[in-house]
Coordinates of C-alpha atoms and ligand atoms in Angstrom, one line a residue:
X1 CA 63.8 182.9 184.3
X2 CA 66.8 185.4 185.8
X3 CA 70.0 184.4 186.3
X4 CA 71.6 187.3 187.9
X5 CA 75.2 189.1 188.0
X6 CA 77.0 191.5 188.3
X7 CA 79.6 192.6 186.2
X8 CA 78.6 195.2 182.8
X9 CA 79.9 193.0 180.5
X10 CA 77.2 190.8 178.4
X11 CA 76.1 189.0 175.3
X12 CA 72.3 190.6 174.5
X13 CA 71.0 188.1 172.5
X14 CA 68.2 189.4 170.0
X15 CA 65.2 186.8 169.7
X16 CA 63.0 188.9 167.5
X17 CA 66.2 188.7 165.0
X18 CA 66.2 184.9 165.5
X19 CA 62.1 185.2 164.7
X20 CA 62.8 186.7 161.9
X21 CA 65.4 185.0 160.2
X22 CA 63.2 181.4 161.1
X23 CA 60.7 183.0 158.8
X24 CA 62.6 183.9 156.1
X25 CA 63.8 180.7 156.6
X26 CA 60.5 179.1 156.1
X27 CA 58.7 181.6 153.7
X28 CA 61.9 180.6 150.9
X29 CA 60.3 176.7 151.5
X30 CA 58.2 174.8 149.6
X31 CA 54.9 174.5 152.4
X32 CA 56.3 170.0 152.5
X33 CA 59.2 171.7 153.5
X34 CA 59.8 172.3 157.6
X35 CA 63.3 173.3 159.7
X36 CA 64.6 171.2 162.2
X37 CA 65.9 174.2 164.4
X38 CA 70.2 173.7 165.0
X39 CA 70.8 174.6 168.7
X40 CA 74.3 172.8 169.2
X41 CA 76.5 174.1 170.9
X42 CA 74.8 176.1 173.6
X43 CA 72.8 178.1 170.5
X44 CA 76.2 178.9 168.9
X45 CA 77.1 180.5 171.6
X46 CA 73.4 181.8 172.0
X47 CA 71.4 180.4 174.4
X48 CA 70.5 176.9 173.1
X49 CA 67.1 177.0 175.3
X50 CA 65.3 180.3 174.9
X51 CA 66.7 180.4 170.8
X52 CA 64.5 176.9 170.7
X53 CA 61.4 178.5 172.4
X54 CA 61.9 181.4 170.0
X55 CA 62.3 179.0 167.4
X56 CA 59.6 177.1 167.2
X57 CA 57.3 179.9 168.1
X58 CA 58.9 180.8 164.0
X59 CA 57.4 177.8 163.3
X60 CA 60.1 175.8 163.3
X61 CA 59.1 171.8 164.3
X62 CA 62.1 170.3 165.4
X63 CA 65.7 170.4 167.2
X64 CA 68.7 169.3 166.7
X65 CA 72.1 169.3 168.4
X66 CA 75.5 167.2 168.3
X67 CA 75.6 166.0 171.8
X68 CA 73.2 164.0 173.6
X69 CA 73.6 165.6 177.0
X70 CA 72.6 168.8 174.8
X71 CA 69.4 167.4 174.1
X72 CA 69.1 166.6 177.7
X73 CA 69.1 170.5 179.0
X74 CA 66.7 171.5 176.0
X75 CA 64.1 168.2 177.3
X76 CA 65.0 169.4 181.1
X77 CA 63.4 172.8 180.1
X78 CA 60.5 171.4 179.1
X79 CA 61.0 172.0 175.7
X80 CA 59.0 168.7 173.8
X81 CA 59.3 169.1 170.5
X82 CA 61.7 165.7 168.6
X83 CA 65.1 166.3 169.3
X84 CA 67.8 164.9 166.8
X85 CA 71.0 164.1 168.1
X86 CA 73.8 164.4 164.8
X87 CA 76.7 163.7 166.2
X88 CA 78.2 159.6 167.9
X89 CA 75.4 159.0 171.0
X90 CA 77.1 155.8 172.8
X91 CA 75.1 152.4 172.2
X92 CA 75.4 153.0 176.5
X93 CA 73.9 155.2 176.6
X94 CA 70.3 155.0 174.3
X95 CA 67.8 153.8 177.0
X96 CA 68.4 157.0 178.1
X97 CA 67.7 158.8 174.9
X98 CA 64.4 156.3 174.6
X99 CA 63.1 157.6 177.6
X100 CA 63.2 160.7 176.9
X101 CA 62.5 160.9 173.6
X102 CA 65.3 162.0 171.4
X103 CA 65.8 161.0 168.0
X104 CA 69.8 159.5 167.9
X105 CA 71.9 159.1 164.5
X106 CA 73.3 155.8 163.0
X107 CA 75.5 154.9 160.6
X108 CA 77.4 151.5 162.5
X109 CA 76.2 147.9 162.4
X110 CA 77.8 146.7 165.5
X111 CA 76.2 150.4 167.4
X112 CA 73.1 148.8 166.7
X113 CA 73.5 145.2 167.9
X114 CA 75.1 147.0 171.3
X115 CA 71.7 148.1 171.8
X116 CA 69.5 145.8 170.6
X117 CA 68.5 144.9 174.3
X118 CA 67.6 147.9 175.7
X119 CA 64.5 148.4 177.6
X120 CA 61.0 148.6 176.4
X121 CA 61.0 152.0 174.5
X122 CA 61.4 152.6 171.4
X123 CA 64.5 153.8 170.4
X124 CA 64.2 156.3 167.4
X125 CA 67.0 156.8 165.3
X126 CA 68.3 158.5 161.6
X127 CA 70.8 157.2 158.8
X128 CA 73.0 159.3 158.1
X129 CA 74.9 158.7 154.7
X130 CA 78.4 160.1 154.0
X131 CA 77.8 161.6 150.5
X132 CA 81.1 163.2 150.4
X133 CA 82.0 164.9 153.5
X134 CA 83.9 162.3 154.6
X135 CA 83.0 163.0 158.7
X136 CA 80.6 160.3 159.7
X137 CA 77.6 157.6 157.9
X138 CA 77.2 154.6 155.5
X139 CA 79.1 155.5 152.5
X140 CA 77.7 152.5 149.8
X141 CA 74.6 150.2 149.4
X142 CA 76.6 147.6 150.8
X143 CA 77.1 149.5 154.2
X144 CA 74.2 151.1 153.9
X145 CA 72.5 147.0 153.3
X146 CA 74.4 146.1 156.6
X147 CA 72.9 148.7 159.1
X148 CA 69.6 148.1 157.8
X149 CA 69.5 144.2 157.8
X150 CA 70.9 145.1 162.1
X151 CA 67.9 146.9 162.3
X152 CA 65.8 144.3 160.4
X153 CA 66.4 142.0 163.2
X154 CA 65.3 144.8 165.9
X155 CA 62.4 145.3 167.5
X156 CA 63.1 148.5 170.1
X157 CA 65.2 150.8 167.8
X158 CA 62.8 152.7 165.1
X159 CA 64.4 153.4 161.8
X160 CA 62.3 156.9 161.1
X161 CA 65.1 159.3 158.9
X162 CA 67.6 159.0 156.8
X163 CA 70.3 162.4 156.4
X164 CA 73.3 163.0 154.8
X165 CA 75.2 166.4 155.2
X166 CA 77.1 168.8 153.0
X167 CA 80.6 170.1 152.4
X168 CA 80.5 172.6 149.8
X169 CA 76.7 174.2 149.6
X170 CA 78.4 177.8 150.2
X171 CA 80.3 178.1 148.0
X172 CA 80.4 179.5 144.3
X173 CA 82.1 176.2 143.1
X174 CA 78.9 173.2 143.3
X175 CA 80.8 170.6 141.5
X176 CA 81.2 169.1 144.9
X177 CA 77.5 169.7 145.9
X178 CA 76.4 168.2 143.0
X179 CA 78.2 165.0 143.2
X180 CA 77.2 164.5 146.6
X181 CA 73.4 164.5 145.8
X182 CA 74.6 162.2 143.0
X183 CA 75.8 159.8 145.7
X184 CA 72.4 160.3 147.3
X185 CA 70.3 159.8 144.7
X186 CA 71.9 156.4 143.9
X187 CA 71.5 155.2 148.0
X188 CA 68.3 156.2 148.3
X189 CA 67.3 154.8 145.5
X190 CA 68.7 151.5 147.2
X191 CA 67.3 152.6 149.9
X192 CA 64.4 152.7 148.8
X193 CA 64.1 149.6 147.3
X194 CA 65.8 147.7 150.5
X195 CA 63.1 149.3 153.4
X196 CA 59.8 149.4 152.8
X197 CA 59.3 152.0 156.2
X198 CA 58.8 156.0 156.0
X199 CA 61.6 157.7 156.4
X200 CA 62.0 161.7 156.4
X201 CA 65.1 162.9 154.2
X202 CA 66.3 165.7 155.3
X203 CA 70.0 167.0 153.8
X204 CA 70.6 171.3 154.1
X205 CA 71.9 173.0 156.3
X206 CA 71.4 177.0 156.3
X207 CA 73.4 177.4 152.6
X208 CA 71.3 174.2 151.1
X209 CA 68.4 175.4 152.0
X210 CA 68.5 179.5 151.3
X211 CA 70.0 178.6 148.4
X212 CA 68.4 175.7 146.6
X213 CA 65.3 175.8 148.9
X214 CA 63.1 173.4 146.5
X215 CA 65.5 171.1 147.5
X216 CA 65.0 169.8 150.6
X217 CA 63.3 166.7 150.7
X218 CA 61.1 166.9 154.0
X219 CA 63.7 169.0 156.3
X220 CA 66.3 171.9 156.8
X221 CA 68.9 172.1 159.1
X222 CA 68.5 175.6 159.6
X223 CA 71.6 176.6 161.4
X224 CA 74.0 179.4 160.7
X225 CA 71.1 181.3 159.5
X226 CA 68.9 181.3 162.1
X227 CA 71.4 183.5 163.3
X228 CA 71.1 186.3 161.3
X229 CA 74.9 185.1 159.8
X230 CA 75.7 183.9 156.4
X231 CA 77.3 180.4 156.0
X232 CA 79.7 182.1 153.7
X233 CA 80.7 185.8 151.7
X234 CA 79.4 183.6 148.5
X235 CA 76.1 183.4 150.3
X236 CA 76.3 186.8 152.0
X237 CA 76.6 188.1 148.6
X238 CA 74.2 186.1 147.0
X239 CA 71.8 187.3 149.9
X240 CA 69.2 184.8 148.8
X241 CA 67.1 185.5 152.1
X242 CA 67.3 188.6 154.5
X243 CA 69.0 188.2 157.8
X244 CA 69.5 190.8 160.9
X245 CA 72.1 189.2 163.6
X246 CA 71.3 188.3 166.7
X247 CA 74.5 188.4 169.0
X248 CA 75.9 192.3 170.0
X249 CA 78.7 192.0 172.7
X250 CA 78.6 194.5 175.3
X251 CA 81.3 196.4 178.1
X252 CA 82.2 199.7 179.3
X253 CA 85.2 201.6 180.3
X254 CA 86.1 201.1 184.0
X255 CA 89.6 203.2 184.0
X256 CA 90.5 205.9 181.9
X257 CA 93.7 207.4 181.5
X258 CA 96.0 210.5 179.6
X259 CA 99.6 209.1 179.3
X260 CA 103.1 210.7 178.6
X261 CA 105.1 209.7 175.6
X262 CA 106.0 206.4 175.8
X263 CA 104.3 204.6 178.2
X264 CA 104.0 201.1 178.4
X265 CA 100.7 199.3 177.8
X266 CA 100.2 195.0 179.4
X267 CA 102.1 192.0 179.6
X268 CA 105.1 192.9 178.0
X269 CA 105.1 196.1 177.3
X270 CA 104.4 195.5 173.6
X271 CA 103.2 198.9 172.6
X272 CA 103.8 202.5 173.5
X273 CA 101.7 205.0 173.5
X274 CA 102.4 208.6 172.4
X275 CA 102.0 211.8 173.8
X276 CA 98.6 212.7 175.5
X277 CA 97.6 209.6 175.0
X278 CA 93.7 208.3 176.5
X279 CA 93.7 204.9 176.8
X280 CA 90.5 203.2 178.7
X281 CA 90.3 200.1 180.0
X282 CA 87.6 197.0 179.3
X283 CA 87.3 194.3 182.2
X284 CA 87.1 191.9 179.0
X285 CA 89.7 189.3 178.4
X286 CA 90.6 185.9 177.1
X287 CA 89.0 184.3 179.4
X288 CA 85.6 185.7 178.3
X289 CA 86.7 184.4 174.5
X290 CA 88.5 187.5 173.3
X291 CA 91.6 185.6 172.5
X292 CA 94.3 187.8 172.5
X293 CA 94.8 187.5 168.5
X294 CA 92.1 189.9 168.3
X295 CA 95.1 192.7 169.4
X296 CA 94.3 195.2 167.0
X297 CA 91.0 194.5 166.1
X298 CA 88.8 198.1 166.5
X299 CA 85.8 198.6 169.3
X300 CA 83.0 201.0 169.4
X301 CA 83.3 203.8 172.1
X302 CA 81.0 206.6 171.6
X303 CA 79.8 205.2 168.1
X304 CA 83.3 205.3 166.7
X305 CA 86.3 202.8 166.0
X306 CA 89.3 202.7 168.6
X307 CA 92.4 200.4 168.8
X308 CA 92.6 197.9 171.4
X309 CA 95.9 198.2 172.1
X310 CA 98.7 195.9 173.6
X311 CA 98.2 192.8 174.2
X312 CA 95.0 191.2 175.5
X313 CA 94.8 190.0 179.2
X314 CA 92.8 187.3 180.5
X315 CA 89.7 189.4 182.1
X316 CA 90.9 192.6 180.4
X317 CA 91.7 194.6 177.3
X318 CA 92.7 198.5 176.6
X319 CA 91.6 200.0 174.1
X320 CA 92.9 204.0 172.3
X321 CA 90.7 206.6 172.3
X322 CA 90.4 209.6 170.9
X323 CA 89.2 211.2 173.8
X324 CA 88.5 211.4 177.6
X325 CA 85.7 209.6 178.1
X326 CA 83.8 209.1 181.7
X327 CA 84.3 205.2 183.4
X328 CA 81.7 203.2 182.5
X329 CA 81.1 204.3 178.7
X330 CA 79.6 201.9 177.3
X331 CA 81.6 199.9 174.6
X332 CA 80.7 197.8 172.0
X333 CA 82.5 194.6 170.6
X334 CA 80.1 193.3 168.2
X335 CA 77.3 194.5 167.3
X336 CA 75.8 198.3 166.4
X337 CA 77.0 201.7 168.1
X338 CA 75.6 204.9 166.5
X339 CA 76.1 204.8 163.0
X340 CA 79.3 202.9 163.0
X341 CA 78.3 198.5 163.3
X342 CA 81.6 196.1 163.8
X343 CA 80.1 192.6 162.5
X344 CA 80.5 189.1 163.8
X345 CA 81.8 188.8 159.9
X346 CA 84.3 191.8 160.6
X347 CA 85.9 189.9 164.1
X348 CA 85.9 185.8 162.3
X349 CA 88.2 187.6 159.2
X350 CA 90.1 189.8 161.7
X351 CA 91.3 186.1 163.1
X352 CA 91.2 184.3 160.0
X353 CA 88.3 182.1 160.9
X354 CA 84.4 182.0 160.2
X355 CA 81.7 184.1 161.8
X356 CA 80.4 180.5 163.6
X357 CA 83.1 180.2 165.6
X358 CA 82.7 183.6 166.9
X359 CA 80.4 183.3 169.5
X360 CA 81.0 179.9 170.6
X361 CA 84.6 181.4 171.9
X362 CA 82.0 183.5 174.5
X363 CA 82.6 181.9 177.5
X364 CA 80.3 181.1 180.0
X365 CA 81.3 183.2 182.2
X366 CA 80.1 186.5 179.5
X367 CA 76.1 186.4 180.7
X368 CA 73.3 186.3 178.0
X369 CA 70.6 189.0 177.9
X370 CA 67.5 188.1 176.2
X371 CA 65.7 190.0 174.5
X372 CA 61.4 190.4 172.9
X373 CA 60.2 193.7 171.3
X374 CA 62.6 195.8 172.7
X375 CA 62.6 193.9 176.7
X376 CA 64.6 191.9 178.8
X377 CA 62.7 188.4 179.0
X378 CA 65.7 186.4 181.0
X379 CA 69.0 186.1 182.0
X380 CA 71.9 183.0 181.8
X381 CA 75.3 182.8 183.4
X382 CA 77.0 179.5 183.3
X383 CA 79.0 180.6 185.9
X384 CA 77.0 180.2 188.5
X385 CA 74.5 178.0 187.5
X386 CA 76.4 175.2 184.8
X387 CA 73.1 173.3 184.4
X388 CA 70.4 175.5 183.3
Ligands
PLP401 C1 75.2 172.0 162.3 C2 75.4 171.3 161.7 C3 74.4 172.0 160.7 C4 74.0 173.5 160.7 O1 74.7 173.5 159.9 P1 74.3 175.5 159.9 O2 75.7 175.5 158.1 O3 74.9 176.5 160.8 O4 73.7 175.5 159.1 C5 73.8 171.3 159.8 N1 74.1 169.8 159.7 C6 74.6 169.1 161.1 C7 74.8 167.7 160.5 C8 75.5 169.9 161.3 O5 76.5 169.3 162.1

């Protein structure tokens, strides 16, 4: 798929890295444990369809997303592997999910009672257990039983999985993780006594999968690690598997000028130049996801770190250069240039957040270029093609 765009700013997604990371995770897991490639939120901003296809090629058996809409996009692209919607699906949309063979998450008996009479196609559901994330899921034997009895009374809703989600699997202190596992054991024991059908069990995200591969039941839900990012500083230090970052962000200088002392830069005139400073303009702004808080962050020009000076505008920002560079010179916002590198983690640290959030911030206005074996195999651009 080739979607044309007419600017020199883009995110490059290295699908070889995605492939490598999935292989690394697989290599760490026992034979019996498979991989859900988590491609919610447009593949953490990387491009859902391309990442999904690559992950499947690398051995991921299934896909997981947060929303039904995200699952539909994958089906429309012709992807046929099992897809799980891990978040809430509206009961009125259950029939559509069933028709597209999309598995949805359940945890309320009322929900099951509402979808009871829809259509003939069976709807596959996974039961969510809340063992200490406090988000969605059944929390006790009694709550589990009420969902199970609702399921027993319906023909067209089939329970094929049970899962939970960990809140602290990426931390040094594992006491809450252990407590979640204890609650899980109790609830799974009850489940085993109450329900006779075979189901898949899956519990671990990237952190749990990498750190405790032997405890992962049938599947790991592999998200952040697949993108080559460690779930936390602790896990990065432990480095249970090697990961390669897939995402880099590129732009160019569109204007370069030498200024006298005290010249103002950008809105609010908050930055004033020193005598003879070279200032470059980069056509990338907060509407692309380069939020105003990134003022003062560095970017790479000619393999050197240059500071963003003055406020970041909607579509442009300015950098202080060490010397004169021609218009068209490449600028790297995330990734490698010569011997320098700006990691996703550095950008995240700068704005006091986690690496997960940064690629999600990069908006649909920024084209994604997908590379495999060092060749561009496709490009995507949500601005012009919101649905493909
Ligand atoms: C997002 C998500 C994951 C993936 O987590 P990572 O830390 O990115 O691996 C797994 N399970 C659920 C329920 C999620 O929402």
